[in-house]
Coordinates of N, CA and C in Angstrom, one line a residue:
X1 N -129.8 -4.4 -27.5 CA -128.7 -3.7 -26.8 C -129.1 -2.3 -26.4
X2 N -128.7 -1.9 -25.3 CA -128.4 -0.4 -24.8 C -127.9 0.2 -25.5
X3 N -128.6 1.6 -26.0 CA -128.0 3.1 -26.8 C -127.1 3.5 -25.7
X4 N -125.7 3.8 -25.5 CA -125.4 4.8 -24.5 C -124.0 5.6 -25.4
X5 N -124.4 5.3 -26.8 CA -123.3 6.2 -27.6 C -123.1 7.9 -27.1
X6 N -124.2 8.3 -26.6 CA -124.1 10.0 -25.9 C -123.1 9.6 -24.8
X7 N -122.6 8.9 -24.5 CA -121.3 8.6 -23.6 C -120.1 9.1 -24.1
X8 N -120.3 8.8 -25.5 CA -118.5 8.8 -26.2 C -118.4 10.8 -25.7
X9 N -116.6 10.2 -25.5 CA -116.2 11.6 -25.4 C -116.0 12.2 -23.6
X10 N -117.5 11.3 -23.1 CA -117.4 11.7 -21.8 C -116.4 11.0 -20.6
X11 N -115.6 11.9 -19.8 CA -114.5 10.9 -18.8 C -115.3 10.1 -17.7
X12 N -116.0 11.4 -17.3 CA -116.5 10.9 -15.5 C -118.3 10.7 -15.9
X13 N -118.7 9.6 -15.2 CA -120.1 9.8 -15.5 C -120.5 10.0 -13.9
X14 N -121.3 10.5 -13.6 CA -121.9 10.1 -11.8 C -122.6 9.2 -11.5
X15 N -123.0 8.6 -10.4 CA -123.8 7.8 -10.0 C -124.0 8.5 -8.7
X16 N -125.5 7.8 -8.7 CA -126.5 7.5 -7.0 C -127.4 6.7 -7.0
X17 N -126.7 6.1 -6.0 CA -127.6 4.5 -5.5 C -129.0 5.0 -4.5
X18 N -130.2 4.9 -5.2 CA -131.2 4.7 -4.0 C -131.4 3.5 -3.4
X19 N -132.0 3.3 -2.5 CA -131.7 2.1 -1.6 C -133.7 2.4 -1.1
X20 N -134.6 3.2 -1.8 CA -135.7 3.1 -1.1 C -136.5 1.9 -1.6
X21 N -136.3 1.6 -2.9 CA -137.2 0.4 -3.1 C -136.8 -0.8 -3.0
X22 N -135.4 -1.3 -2.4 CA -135.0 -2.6 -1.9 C -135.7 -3.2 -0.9
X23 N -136.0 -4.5 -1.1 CA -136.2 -5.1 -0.1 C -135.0 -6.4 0.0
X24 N -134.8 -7.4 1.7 CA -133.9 -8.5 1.2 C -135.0 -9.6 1.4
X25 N -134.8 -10.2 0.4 CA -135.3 -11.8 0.4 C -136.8 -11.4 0.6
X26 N -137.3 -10.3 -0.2 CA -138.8 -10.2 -0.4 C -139.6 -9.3 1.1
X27 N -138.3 -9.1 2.0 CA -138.8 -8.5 3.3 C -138.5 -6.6 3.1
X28 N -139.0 -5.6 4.0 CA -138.8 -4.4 3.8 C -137.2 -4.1 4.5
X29 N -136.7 -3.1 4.6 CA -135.4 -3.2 5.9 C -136.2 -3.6 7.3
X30 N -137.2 -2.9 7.8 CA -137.2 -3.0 9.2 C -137.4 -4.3 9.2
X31 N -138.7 -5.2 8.6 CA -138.9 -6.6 8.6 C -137.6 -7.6 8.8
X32 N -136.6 -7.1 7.9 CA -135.3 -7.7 7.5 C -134.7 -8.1 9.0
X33 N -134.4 -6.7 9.0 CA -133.6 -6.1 10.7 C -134.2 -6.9 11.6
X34 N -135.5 -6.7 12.2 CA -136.0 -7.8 12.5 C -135.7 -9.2 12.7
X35 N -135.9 -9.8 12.3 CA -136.0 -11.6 11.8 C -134.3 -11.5 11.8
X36 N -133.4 -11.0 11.3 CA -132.0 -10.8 11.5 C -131.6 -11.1 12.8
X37 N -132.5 -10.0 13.3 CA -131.7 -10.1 14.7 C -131.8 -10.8 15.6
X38 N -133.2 -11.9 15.6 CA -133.6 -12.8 15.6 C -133.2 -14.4 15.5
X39 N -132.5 -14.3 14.4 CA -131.7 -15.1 13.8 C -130.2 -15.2 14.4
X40 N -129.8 -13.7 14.9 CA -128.7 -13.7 15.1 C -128.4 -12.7 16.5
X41 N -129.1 -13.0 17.5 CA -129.1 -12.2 18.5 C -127.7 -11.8 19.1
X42 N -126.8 -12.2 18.9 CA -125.4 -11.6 18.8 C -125.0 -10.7 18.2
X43 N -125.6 -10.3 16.8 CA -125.0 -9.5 16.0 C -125.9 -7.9 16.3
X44 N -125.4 -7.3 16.0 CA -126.4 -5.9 15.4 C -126.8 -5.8 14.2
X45 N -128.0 -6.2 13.8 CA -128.7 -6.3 12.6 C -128.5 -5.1 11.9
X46 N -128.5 -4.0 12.4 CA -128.9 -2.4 12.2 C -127.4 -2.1 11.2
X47 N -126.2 -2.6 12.4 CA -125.2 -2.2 12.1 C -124.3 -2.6 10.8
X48 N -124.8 -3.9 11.1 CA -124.3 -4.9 9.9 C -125.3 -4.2 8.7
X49 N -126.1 -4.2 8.6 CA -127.2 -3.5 7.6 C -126.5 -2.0 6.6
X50 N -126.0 -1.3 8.0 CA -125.6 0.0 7.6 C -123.9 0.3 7.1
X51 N -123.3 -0.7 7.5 CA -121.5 -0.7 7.5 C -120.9 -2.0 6.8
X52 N -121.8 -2.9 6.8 CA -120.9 -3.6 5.8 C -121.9 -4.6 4.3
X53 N -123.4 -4.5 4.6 CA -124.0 -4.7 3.6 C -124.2 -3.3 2.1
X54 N -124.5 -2.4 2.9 CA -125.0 -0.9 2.1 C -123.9 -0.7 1.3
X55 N -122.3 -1.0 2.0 CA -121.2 0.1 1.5 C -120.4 -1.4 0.7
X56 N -121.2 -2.8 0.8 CA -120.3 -3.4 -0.6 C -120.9 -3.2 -2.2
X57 N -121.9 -2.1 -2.1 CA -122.3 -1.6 -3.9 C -120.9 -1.3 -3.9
X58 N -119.9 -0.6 -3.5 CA -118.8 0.1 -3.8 C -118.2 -1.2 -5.0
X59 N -118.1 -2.1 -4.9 CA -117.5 -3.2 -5.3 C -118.3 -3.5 -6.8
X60 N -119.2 -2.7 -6.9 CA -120.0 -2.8 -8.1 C -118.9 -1.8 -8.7
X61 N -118.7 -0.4 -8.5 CA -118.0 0.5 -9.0 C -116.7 0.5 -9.2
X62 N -116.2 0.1 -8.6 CA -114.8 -0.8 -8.4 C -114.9 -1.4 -9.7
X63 N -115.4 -2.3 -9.8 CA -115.3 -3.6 -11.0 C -116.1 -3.4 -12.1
X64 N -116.4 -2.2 -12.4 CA -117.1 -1.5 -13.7 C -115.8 -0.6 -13.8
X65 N -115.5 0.5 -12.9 CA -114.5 1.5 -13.7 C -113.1 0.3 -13.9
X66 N -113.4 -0.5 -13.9 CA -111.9 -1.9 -14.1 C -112.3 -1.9 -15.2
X67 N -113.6 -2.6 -15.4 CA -113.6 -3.3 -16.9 C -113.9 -1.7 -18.2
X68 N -114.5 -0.4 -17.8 CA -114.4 0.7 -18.3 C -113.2 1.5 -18.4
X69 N -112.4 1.2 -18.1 CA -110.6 2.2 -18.3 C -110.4 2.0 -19.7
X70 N -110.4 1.6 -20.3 CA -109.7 1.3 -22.1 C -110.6 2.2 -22.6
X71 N -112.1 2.5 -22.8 CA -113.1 3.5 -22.8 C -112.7 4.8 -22.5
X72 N -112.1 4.8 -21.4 CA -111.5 6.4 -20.6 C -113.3 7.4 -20.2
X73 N -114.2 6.1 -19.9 CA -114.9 6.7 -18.6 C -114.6 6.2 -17.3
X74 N -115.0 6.7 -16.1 CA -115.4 6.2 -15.0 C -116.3 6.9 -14.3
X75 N -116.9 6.0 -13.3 CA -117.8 6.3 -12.6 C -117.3 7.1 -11.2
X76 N -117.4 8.1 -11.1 CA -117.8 9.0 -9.6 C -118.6 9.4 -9.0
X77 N -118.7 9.0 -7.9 CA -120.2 9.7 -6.8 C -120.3 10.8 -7.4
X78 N -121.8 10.8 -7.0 CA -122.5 12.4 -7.0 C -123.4 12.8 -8.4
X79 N -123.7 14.0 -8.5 CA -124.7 14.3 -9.7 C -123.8 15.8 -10.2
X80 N -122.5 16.0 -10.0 CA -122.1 17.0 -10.8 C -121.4 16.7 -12.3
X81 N -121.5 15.3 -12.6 CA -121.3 15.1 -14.0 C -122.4 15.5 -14.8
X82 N -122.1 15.1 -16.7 CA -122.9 15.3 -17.1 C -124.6 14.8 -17.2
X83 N -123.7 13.4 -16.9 CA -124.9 12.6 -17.1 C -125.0 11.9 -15.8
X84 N -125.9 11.1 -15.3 CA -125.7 10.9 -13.8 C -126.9 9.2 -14.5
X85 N -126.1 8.1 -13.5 CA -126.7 6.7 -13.6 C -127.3 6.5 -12.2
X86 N -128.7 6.3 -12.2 CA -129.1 6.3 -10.6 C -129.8 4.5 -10.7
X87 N -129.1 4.1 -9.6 CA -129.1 3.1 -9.5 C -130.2 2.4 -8.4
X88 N -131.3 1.6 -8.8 CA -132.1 1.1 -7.4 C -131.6 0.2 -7.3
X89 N -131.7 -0.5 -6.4 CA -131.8 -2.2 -6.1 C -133.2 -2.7 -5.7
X90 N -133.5 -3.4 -6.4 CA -134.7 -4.3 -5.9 C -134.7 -5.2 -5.1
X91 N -134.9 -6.1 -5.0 CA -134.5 -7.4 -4.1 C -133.2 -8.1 -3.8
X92 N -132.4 -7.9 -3.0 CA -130.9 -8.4 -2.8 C -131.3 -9.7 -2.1
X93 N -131.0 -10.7 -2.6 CA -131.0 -11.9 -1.7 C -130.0 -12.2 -0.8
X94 N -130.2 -13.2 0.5 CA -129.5 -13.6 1.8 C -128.2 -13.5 0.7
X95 N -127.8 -14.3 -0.4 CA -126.5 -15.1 -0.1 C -126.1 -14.0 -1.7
X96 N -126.6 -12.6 -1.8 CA -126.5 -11.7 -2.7 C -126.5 -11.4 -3.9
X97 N -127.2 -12.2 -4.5 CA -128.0 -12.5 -5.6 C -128.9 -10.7 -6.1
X98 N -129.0 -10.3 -7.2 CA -129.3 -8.7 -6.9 C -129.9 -8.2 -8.4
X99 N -130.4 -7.8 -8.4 CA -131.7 -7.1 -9.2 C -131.7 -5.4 -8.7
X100 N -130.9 -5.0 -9.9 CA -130.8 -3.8 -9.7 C -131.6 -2.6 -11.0
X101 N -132.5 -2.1 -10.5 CA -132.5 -1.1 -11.9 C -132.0 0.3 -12.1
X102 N -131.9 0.2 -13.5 CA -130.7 1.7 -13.8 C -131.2 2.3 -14.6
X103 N -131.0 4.1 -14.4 CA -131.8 4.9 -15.3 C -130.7 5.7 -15.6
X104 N -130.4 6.2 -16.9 CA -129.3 7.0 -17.1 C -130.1 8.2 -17.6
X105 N -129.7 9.4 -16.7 CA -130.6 10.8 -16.9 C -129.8 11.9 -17.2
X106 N -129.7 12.5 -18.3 CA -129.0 14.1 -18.5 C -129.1 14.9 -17.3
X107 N -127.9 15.0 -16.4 CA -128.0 15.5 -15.2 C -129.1 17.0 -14.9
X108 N -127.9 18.2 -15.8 CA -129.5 19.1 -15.7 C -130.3 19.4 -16.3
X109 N -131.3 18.5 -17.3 CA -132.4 18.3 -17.6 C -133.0 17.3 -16.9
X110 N -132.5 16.2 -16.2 CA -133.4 14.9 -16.1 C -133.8 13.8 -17.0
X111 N -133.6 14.6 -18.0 CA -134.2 13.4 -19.3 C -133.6 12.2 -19.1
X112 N -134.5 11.1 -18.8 CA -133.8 9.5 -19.5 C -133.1 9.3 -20.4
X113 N -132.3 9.4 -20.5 CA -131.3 8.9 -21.9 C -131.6 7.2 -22.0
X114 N -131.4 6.3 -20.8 CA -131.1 4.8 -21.1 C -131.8 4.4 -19.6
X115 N -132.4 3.4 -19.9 CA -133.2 2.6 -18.4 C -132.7 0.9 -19.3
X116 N -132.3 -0.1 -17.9 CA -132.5 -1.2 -18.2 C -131.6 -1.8 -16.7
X117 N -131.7 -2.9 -17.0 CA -131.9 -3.8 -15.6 C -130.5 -5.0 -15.6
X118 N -129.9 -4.7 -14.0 CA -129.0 -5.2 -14.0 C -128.9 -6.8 -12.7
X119 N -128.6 -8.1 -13.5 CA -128.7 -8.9 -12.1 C -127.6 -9.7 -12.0
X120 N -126.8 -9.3 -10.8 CA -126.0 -9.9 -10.2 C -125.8 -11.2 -9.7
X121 N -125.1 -12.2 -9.6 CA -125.0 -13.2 -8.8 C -124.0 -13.5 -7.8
X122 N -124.8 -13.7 -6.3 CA -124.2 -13.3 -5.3 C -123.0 -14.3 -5.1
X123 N -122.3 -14.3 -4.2 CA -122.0 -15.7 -3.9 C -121.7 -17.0 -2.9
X124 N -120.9 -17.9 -2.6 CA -121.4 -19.3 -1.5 C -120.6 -19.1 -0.2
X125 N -119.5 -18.3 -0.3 CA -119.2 -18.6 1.0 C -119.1 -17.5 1.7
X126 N -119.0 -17.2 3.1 CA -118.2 -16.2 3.7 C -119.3 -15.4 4.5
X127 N -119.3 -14.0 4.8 CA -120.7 -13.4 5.4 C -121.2 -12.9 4.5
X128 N -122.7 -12.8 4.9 CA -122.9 -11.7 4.7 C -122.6 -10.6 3.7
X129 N -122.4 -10.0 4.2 CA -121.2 -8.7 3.2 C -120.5 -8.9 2.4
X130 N -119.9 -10.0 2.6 CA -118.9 -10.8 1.4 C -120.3 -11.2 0.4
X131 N -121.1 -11.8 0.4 CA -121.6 -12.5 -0.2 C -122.7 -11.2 -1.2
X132 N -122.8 -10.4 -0.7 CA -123.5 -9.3 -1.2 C -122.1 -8.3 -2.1
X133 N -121.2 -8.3 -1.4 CA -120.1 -7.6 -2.1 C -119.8 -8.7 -3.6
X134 N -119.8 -10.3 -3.4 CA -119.4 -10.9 -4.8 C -120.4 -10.5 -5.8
X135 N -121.6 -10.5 -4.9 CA -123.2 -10.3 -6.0 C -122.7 -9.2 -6.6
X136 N -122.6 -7.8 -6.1 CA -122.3 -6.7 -6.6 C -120.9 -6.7 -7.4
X137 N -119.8 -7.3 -7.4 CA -118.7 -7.5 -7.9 C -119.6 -8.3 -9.6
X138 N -120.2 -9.0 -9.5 CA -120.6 -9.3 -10.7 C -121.7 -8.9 -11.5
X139 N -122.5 -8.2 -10.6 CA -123.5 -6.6 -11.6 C -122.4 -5.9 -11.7
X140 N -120.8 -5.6 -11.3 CA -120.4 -4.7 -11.9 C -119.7 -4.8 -13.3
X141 N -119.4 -6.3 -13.1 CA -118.7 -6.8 -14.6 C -120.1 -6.5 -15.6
X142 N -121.1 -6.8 -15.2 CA -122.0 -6.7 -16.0 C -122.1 -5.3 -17.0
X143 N -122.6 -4.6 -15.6 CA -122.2 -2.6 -15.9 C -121.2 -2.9 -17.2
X144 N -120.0 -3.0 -17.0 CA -119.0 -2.8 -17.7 C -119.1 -3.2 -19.1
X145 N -119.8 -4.6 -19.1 CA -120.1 -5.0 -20.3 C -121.4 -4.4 -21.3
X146 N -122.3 -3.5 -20.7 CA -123.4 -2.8 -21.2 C -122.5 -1.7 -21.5
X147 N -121.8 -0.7 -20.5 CA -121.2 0.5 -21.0 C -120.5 0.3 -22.2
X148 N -119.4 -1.6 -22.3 CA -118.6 -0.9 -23.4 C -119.4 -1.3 -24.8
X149 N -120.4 -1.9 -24.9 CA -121.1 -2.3 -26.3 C -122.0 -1.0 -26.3
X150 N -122.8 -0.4 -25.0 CA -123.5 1.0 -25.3 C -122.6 2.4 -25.9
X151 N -121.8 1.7 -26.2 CA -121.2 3.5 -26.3 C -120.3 3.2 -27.8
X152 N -120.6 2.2 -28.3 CA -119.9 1.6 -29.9 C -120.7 2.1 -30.7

């Protein structure tokens, strides 16, 4: 189990999603973007990439401060809390399957407090974005379920 007992007490925690060491389906973005557009010469690979793949992590956060309210934390953007959870994504798959890793750092020290690894399961129907938004929808129940056993 996750130590995240230096939580108790705290309301807001921050997060930041890096997005540099993701790749999808084992490809880099540009490769992605590529073969995307490729695939789908009607669409804007770029666009879809930037407006409705990148911005369904939200749905991670969403559905962690759900299953976190009884707790009385939640998660907000940015690094002016105490503690700040920075979040990579490693490999997101087509149908949003997701491998994310998390480091929980004492904002102004940096120290590691907690590292460990979170994987989502995407889901079957819909686009794209839906299907990366369910993946994320279910790393965030996950989230939820590490914060409320880490902090007992």
């Amino acid at each position: 189990d996750i130590n995240l007992a230096f939580l108790k007490g705290e309301k807001a925690i921050g997060y930041v999603v890096d997005w540099s060491q993701m790749t999808i389906n084992g490809m880099s973005k540009a490769e992605w973007i590529e073969k995307r557009q490729a695939d789908q010469p009607d669409f804007d690979a770029n666009k879809e990439y930037e407006e409705e793949l990148l911005p369904s992590v939200e749905k991670m956060f969403e559905t962690a401060n759900d299953k976190i309210k009884k707790t009385g934390l939640y998660f907000v953007s940015g690094t002016d809390k105490k503690y700040t959870f920075y979040f990579y994504p490693q490999d997101i798959k087509k149908k949003g399957d997701n491998d994310i890793n998390c480091v929980v750092k004492e904002t102004t020290t940096g120290e590691t407090k907690a590292e460990f690894n979170l994987q989502g399961d995407g889901g079957t129907w819909g686009s794209m974005g839906n299907l990366w938004g369910d993946g994320f929808e279910d790393a965030g129940e996950k989230l939820g379920k590490v914060i409320k056993k880490g902090i007992k």
